[in-house]
Coordinates of C-alpha atoms and ligand atoms in Angstrom, one line a residue:
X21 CA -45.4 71.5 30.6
X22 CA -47.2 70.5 27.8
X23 CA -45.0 72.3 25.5
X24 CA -41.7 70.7 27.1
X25 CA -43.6 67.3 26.2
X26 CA -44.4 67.7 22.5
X27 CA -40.8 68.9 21.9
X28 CA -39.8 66.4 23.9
X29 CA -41.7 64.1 21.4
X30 CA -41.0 66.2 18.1
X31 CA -37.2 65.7 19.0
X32 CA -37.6 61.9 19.4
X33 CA -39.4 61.8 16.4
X34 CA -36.6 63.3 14.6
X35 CA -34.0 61.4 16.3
X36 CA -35.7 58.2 15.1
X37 CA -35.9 59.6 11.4
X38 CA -32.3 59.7 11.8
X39 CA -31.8 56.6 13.0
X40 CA -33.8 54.9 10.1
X41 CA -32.1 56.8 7.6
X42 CA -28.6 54.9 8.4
X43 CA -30.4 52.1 10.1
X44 CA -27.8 49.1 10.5
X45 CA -26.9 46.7 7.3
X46 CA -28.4 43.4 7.7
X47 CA -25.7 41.2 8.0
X48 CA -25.7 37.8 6.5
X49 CA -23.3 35.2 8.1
X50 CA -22.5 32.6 5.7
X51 CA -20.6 30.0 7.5
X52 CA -18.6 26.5 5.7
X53 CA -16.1 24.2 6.6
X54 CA -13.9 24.3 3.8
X55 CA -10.6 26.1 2.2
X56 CA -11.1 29.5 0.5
X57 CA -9.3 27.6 -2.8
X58 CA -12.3 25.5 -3.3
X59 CA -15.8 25.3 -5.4
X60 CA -17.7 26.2 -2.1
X61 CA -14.5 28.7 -0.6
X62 CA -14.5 30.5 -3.8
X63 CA -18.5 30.7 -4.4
X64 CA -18.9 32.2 -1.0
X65 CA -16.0 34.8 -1.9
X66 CA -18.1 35.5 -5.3
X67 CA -21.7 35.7 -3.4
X68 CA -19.8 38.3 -0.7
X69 CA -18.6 40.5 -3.9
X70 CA -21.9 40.2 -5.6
X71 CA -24.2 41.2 -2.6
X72 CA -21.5 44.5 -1.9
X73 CA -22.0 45.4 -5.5
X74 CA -25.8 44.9 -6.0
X75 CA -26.9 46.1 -2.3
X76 CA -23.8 48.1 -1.2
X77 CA -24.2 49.0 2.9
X78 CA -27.9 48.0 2.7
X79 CA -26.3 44.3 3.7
X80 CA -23.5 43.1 4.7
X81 CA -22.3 39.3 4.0
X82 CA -19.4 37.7 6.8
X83 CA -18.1 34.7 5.5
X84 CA -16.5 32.0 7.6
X85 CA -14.2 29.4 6.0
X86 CA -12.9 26.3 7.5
X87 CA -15.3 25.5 10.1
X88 CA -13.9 29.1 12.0
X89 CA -17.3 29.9 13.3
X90 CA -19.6 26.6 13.2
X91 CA -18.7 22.6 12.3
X92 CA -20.5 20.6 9.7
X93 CA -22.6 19.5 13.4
X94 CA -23.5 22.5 14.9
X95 CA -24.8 25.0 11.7
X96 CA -27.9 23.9 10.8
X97 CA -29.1 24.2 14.4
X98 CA -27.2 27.5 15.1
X99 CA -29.2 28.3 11.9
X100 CA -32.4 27.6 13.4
X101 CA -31.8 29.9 16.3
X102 CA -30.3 32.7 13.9
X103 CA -26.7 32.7 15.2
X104 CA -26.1 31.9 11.0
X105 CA -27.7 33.0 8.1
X106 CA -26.6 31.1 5.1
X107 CA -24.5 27.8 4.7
X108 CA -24.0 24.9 2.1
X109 CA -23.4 21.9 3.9
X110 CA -22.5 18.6 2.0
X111 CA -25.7 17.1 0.9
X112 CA -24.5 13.9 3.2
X113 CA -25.3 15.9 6.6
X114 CA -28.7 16.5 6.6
X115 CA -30.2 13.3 7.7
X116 CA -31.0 14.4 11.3
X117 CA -33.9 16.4 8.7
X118 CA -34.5 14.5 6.0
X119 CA -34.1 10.9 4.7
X120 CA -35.1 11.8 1.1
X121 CA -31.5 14.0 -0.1
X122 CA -29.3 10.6 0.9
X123 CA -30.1 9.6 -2.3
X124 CA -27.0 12.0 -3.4
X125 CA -24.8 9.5 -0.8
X126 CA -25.7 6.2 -2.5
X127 CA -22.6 4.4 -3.7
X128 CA -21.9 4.5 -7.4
X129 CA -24.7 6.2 -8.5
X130 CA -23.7 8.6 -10.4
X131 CA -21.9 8.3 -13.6
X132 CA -20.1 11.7 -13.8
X133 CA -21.2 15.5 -12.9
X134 CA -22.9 15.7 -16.2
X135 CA -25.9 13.0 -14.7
X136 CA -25.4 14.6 -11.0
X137 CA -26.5 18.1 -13.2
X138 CA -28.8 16.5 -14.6
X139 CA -30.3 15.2 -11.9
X140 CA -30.2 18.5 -9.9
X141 CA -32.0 20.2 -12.4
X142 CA -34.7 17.3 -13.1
X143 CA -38.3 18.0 -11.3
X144 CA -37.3 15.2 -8.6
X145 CA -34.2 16.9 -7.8
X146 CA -36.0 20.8 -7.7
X147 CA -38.6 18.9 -5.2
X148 CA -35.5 18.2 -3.4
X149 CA -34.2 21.2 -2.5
X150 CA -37.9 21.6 -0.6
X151 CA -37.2 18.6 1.7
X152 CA -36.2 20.4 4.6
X153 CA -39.4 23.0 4.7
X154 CA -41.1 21.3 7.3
X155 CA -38.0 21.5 9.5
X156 CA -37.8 25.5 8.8
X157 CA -35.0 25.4 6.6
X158 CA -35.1 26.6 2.5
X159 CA -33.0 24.9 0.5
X160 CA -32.1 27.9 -2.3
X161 CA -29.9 25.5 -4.7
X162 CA -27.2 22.9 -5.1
X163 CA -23.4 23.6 -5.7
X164 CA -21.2 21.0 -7.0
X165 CA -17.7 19.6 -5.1
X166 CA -17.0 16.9 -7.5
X167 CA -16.8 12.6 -7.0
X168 CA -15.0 11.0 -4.1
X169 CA -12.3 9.2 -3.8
X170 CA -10.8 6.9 -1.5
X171 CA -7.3 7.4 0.0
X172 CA -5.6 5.2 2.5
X173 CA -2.4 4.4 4.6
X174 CA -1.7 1.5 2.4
X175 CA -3.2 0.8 -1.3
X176 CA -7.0 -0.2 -2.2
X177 CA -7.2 -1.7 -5.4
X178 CA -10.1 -4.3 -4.3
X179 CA -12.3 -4.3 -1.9
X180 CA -11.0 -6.9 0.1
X181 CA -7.7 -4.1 0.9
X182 CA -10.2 -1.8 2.5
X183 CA -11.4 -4.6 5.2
X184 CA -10.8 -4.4 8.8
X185 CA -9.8 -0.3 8.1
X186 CA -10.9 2.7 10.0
X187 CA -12.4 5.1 7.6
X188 CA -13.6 8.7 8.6
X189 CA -17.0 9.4 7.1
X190 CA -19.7 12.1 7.3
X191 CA -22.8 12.0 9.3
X192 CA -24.6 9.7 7.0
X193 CA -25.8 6.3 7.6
X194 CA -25.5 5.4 3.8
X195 CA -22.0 6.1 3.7
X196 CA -21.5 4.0 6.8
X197 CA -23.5 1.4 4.8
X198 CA -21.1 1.6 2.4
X199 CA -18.7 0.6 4.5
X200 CA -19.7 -1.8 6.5
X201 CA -20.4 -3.4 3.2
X202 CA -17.1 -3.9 2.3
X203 CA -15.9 -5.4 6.3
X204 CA -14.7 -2.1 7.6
X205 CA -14.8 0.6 10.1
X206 CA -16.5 3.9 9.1
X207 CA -16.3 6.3 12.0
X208 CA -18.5 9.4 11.7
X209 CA -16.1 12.4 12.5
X210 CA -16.4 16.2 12.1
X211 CA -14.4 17.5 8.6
X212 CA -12.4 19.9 11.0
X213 CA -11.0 16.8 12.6
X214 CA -10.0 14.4 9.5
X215 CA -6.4 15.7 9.2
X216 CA -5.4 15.4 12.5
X217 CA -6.9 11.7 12.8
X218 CA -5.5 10.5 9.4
X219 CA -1.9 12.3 10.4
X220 CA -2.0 10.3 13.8
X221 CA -2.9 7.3 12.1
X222 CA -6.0 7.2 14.6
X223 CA -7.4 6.0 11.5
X224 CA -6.5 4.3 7.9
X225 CA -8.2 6.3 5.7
X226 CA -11.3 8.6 4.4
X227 CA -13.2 9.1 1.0
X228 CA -13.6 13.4 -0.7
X229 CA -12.6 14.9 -3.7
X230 CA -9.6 16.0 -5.2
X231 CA -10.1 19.4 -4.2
X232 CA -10.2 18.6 -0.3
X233 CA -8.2 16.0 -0.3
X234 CA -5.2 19.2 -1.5
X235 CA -6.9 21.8 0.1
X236 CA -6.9 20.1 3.4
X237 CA -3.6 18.2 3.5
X238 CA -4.7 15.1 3.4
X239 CA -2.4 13.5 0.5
X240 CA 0.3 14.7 2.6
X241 CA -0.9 11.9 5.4
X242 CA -1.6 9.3 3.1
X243 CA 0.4 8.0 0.9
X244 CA -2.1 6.5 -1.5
X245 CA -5.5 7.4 -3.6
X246 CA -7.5 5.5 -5.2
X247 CA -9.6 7.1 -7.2
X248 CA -13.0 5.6 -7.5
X249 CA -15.4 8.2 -8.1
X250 CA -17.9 5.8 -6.0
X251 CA -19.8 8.9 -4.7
X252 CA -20.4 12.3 -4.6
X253 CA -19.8 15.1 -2.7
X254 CA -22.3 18.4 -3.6
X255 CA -24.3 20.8 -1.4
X256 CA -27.1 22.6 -0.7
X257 CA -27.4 25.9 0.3
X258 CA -29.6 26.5 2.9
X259 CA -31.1 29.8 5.4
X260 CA -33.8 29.5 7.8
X261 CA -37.4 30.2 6.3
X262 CA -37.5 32.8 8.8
X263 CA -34.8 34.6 8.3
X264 CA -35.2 34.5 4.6
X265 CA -39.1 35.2 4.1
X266 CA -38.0 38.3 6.5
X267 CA -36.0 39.6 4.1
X268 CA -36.9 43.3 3.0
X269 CA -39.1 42.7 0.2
X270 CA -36.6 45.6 -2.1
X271 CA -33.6 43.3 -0.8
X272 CA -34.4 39.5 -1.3
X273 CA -34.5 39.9 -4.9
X274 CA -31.0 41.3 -5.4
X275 CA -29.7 38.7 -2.5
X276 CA -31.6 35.8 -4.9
X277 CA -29.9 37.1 -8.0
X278 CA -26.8 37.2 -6.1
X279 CA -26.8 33.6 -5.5
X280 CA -28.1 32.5 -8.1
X281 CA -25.0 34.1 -9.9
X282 CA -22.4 33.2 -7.4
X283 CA -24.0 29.4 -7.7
X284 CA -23.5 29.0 -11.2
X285 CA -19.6 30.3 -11.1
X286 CA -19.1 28.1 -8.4
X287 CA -20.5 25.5 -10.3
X288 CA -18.8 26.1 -13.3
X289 CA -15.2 25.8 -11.9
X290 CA -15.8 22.7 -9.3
X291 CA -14.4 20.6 -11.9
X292 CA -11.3 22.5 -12.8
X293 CA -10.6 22.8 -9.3
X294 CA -10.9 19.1 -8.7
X295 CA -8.6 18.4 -11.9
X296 CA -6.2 20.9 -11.1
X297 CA -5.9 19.8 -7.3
X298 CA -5.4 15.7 -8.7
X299 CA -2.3 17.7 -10.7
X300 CA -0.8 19.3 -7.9
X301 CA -1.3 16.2 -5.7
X302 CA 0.3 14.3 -8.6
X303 CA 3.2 16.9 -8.9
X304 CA 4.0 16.8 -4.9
X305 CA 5.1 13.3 -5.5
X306 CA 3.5 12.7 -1.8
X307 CA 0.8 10.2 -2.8
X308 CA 0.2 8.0 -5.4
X309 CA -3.0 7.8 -7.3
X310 CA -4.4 4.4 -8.3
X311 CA -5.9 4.1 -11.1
X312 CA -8.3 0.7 -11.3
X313 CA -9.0 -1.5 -14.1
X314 CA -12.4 -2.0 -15.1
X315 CA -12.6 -5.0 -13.5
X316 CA -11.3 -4.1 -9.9
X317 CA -13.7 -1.4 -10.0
X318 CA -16.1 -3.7 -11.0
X319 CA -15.5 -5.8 -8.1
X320 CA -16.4 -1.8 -5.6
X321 CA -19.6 -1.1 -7.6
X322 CA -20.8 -5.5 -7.0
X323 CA -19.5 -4.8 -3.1
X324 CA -21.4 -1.3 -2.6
X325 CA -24.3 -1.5 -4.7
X326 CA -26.6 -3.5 -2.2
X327 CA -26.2 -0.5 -0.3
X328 CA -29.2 0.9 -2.5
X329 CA -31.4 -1.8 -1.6
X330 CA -31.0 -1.3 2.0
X331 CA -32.1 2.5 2.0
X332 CA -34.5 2.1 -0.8
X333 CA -37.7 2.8 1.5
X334 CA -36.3 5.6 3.3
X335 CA -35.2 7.4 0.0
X336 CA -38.0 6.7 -1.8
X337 CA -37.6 4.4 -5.1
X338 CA -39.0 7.0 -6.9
X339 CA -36.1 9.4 -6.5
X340 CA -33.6 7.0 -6.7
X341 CA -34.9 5.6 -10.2
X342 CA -35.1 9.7 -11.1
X343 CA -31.4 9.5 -9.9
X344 CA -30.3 6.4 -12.0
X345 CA -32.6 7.9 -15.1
X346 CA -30.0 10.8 -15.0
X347 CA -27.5 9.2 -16.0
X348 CA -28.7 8.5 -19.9
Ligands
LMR20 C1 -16.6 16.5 4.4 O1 -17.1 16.6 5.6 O2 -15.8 15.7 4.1 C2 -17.2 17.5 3.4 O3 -18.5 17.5 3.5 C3 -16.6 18.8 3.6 C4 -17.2 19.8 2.6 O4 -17.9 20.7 3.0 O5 -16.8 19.7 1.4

């Protein structure tokens, strides 16, 4: 009897050797709302390739574009309960965690991507990217979109075109300050959602960058853009601490350098994707981009500036003065 145990045991024992020798690939599900053909789509794309390269079966990374598996709503928390391991959602939806990163939604704060770099890079914005600790999220770095602009069902040139509209905006009270600032409607929608409502005519416009303003259709449901460049649209991109900190300790390293990498090639062709998506917008002939004088954008930044003011104390004036110091 005793004998039939141990072999009983030795044979488990060997069956479990076996089973940690091809023990299952972790699998990392890195989940966005956006197009493959964009800064985010394509960095995701390059992470995926990096990670199979560096870590071959030891880890596996899924990635789901265009909100297929989660909406810009639902990932963070689907994060916190593991359903999703990685995601980079616009630095404009994380105020149900922290007040500090709308700094990046106040209106015409940034002069181009050179300051928003800048900025990004500065000791403020590396504190930044540890806002959402407490909440247990890690924020493991920023990746450009590009500036916004502002298209519509009928032209914006001043402010005074945009009042009494509907625009679609992301979960950010900022950006519905901005608004409401100049007399009209922002309506907080999910990004999944904007085509259909602009093509229906539910509502009369939305602000984003060239790159999903092509990637998603949208110049092909309004007939005019007018491009402002009053904000920004950037990420983060963020796992769960404890999902993360669990990481083998011989496999976070080569996930980090991974990221790290894919970051900085997404990064360096956001703005190439955002000027060559202007051009094909400009070559479909199906909107028409407005440029403003210096004057009529003028008359935006006086109308969407007091915006600052209003969120000053939940930002922090520190970080916005670190913000507007970026910009020299
Ligand atoms: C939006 O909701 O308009 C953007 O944040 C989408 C994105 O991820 O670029």
């Amino acid at each position: 009897m005793l004998k039939f145990a141990s072999l009983t045991s030795l044979a488990a024992g060997i069956m479990m050797a076996a089973g940690a020798a091809v023990a299952d690939p972790i699998t990392i599900k890195f989940s966005h709302v956006v197009a493959e053909n964009t800064p985010k789509g394509q960095m995701a794309i390059k992470f995926q390739e990096l990670v199979e390269e560096k870590l071959g079966d030891q880890v596996d990374v899924e990635v789901y574009p265009n909100s297929q598996l989660y909406g810009d709503d639902q990932v963070l928390e689907a994060m916190l309960l593991g359903d999703v391991q990685l995601a980079a959602p616009s630095l404009s939806k994380f105020q149900k965690y922290t007040d500090q990163l709308q700094v990046f939604d106040l209106p015409f704060l940034f002069e181009d991507m050179a300051a928003v770099e800048r900025f990004q890079n500065s000791a403020t914005g590396v504190q930044l990217l540890t806002s959402l600790q407490d909440k247990g999220l890690i924020g493991l770095g920023y990746l450009h979109n590009g500036l916004k602009q502002l298209s519509a069902s009928e032209p914006l040139r001043v402010p005074e075109d945009a009042a009494g509209k509907k625009f679609r905006i992301q979960t950010s009270d900022v950006l519905a300050a901005q608004f409401k600032a100049i007399d009209a409607v922002p309506l907080k929608k999910p990004f999944s959602e904007v085509f259909i409502l602009l093509q229906t005519q539910a509502i009369d416009g939305q602000e984003n960058t060239y790159s999903n303003i092509y990637s998603q259709k949208f110049f092909e449901v309004q007939p005019y853009i007018t491009e402002s460049n009053h904000g920004l649209i950037d990420y983060m991109v963020v796992s769960s601490a404890s999902f993360w900190n669990g990481l083998p300790e011989d496999v976070r390293p080569k996930v980090e350098a991974a990221l790290k990498q894919a970051l900085a090639y997404g990064n360096s062709i956001a703005l190439k994707e955002n000027q060559e998506a202007k051009q094909a917008i400009i070559d479909s002939g199906k909107s028409e981009i407005i440029t403003l004088t210096p004057e009529q954008r003028q008359q935006w930044v006086e109308a969407m500036k007091p915006v600052w003011d209003q969120f000053a104390d939940e930002i922090g004036q520190d970080v916005i003065d670190a913000a507007v110091a970026s910009n020299e």
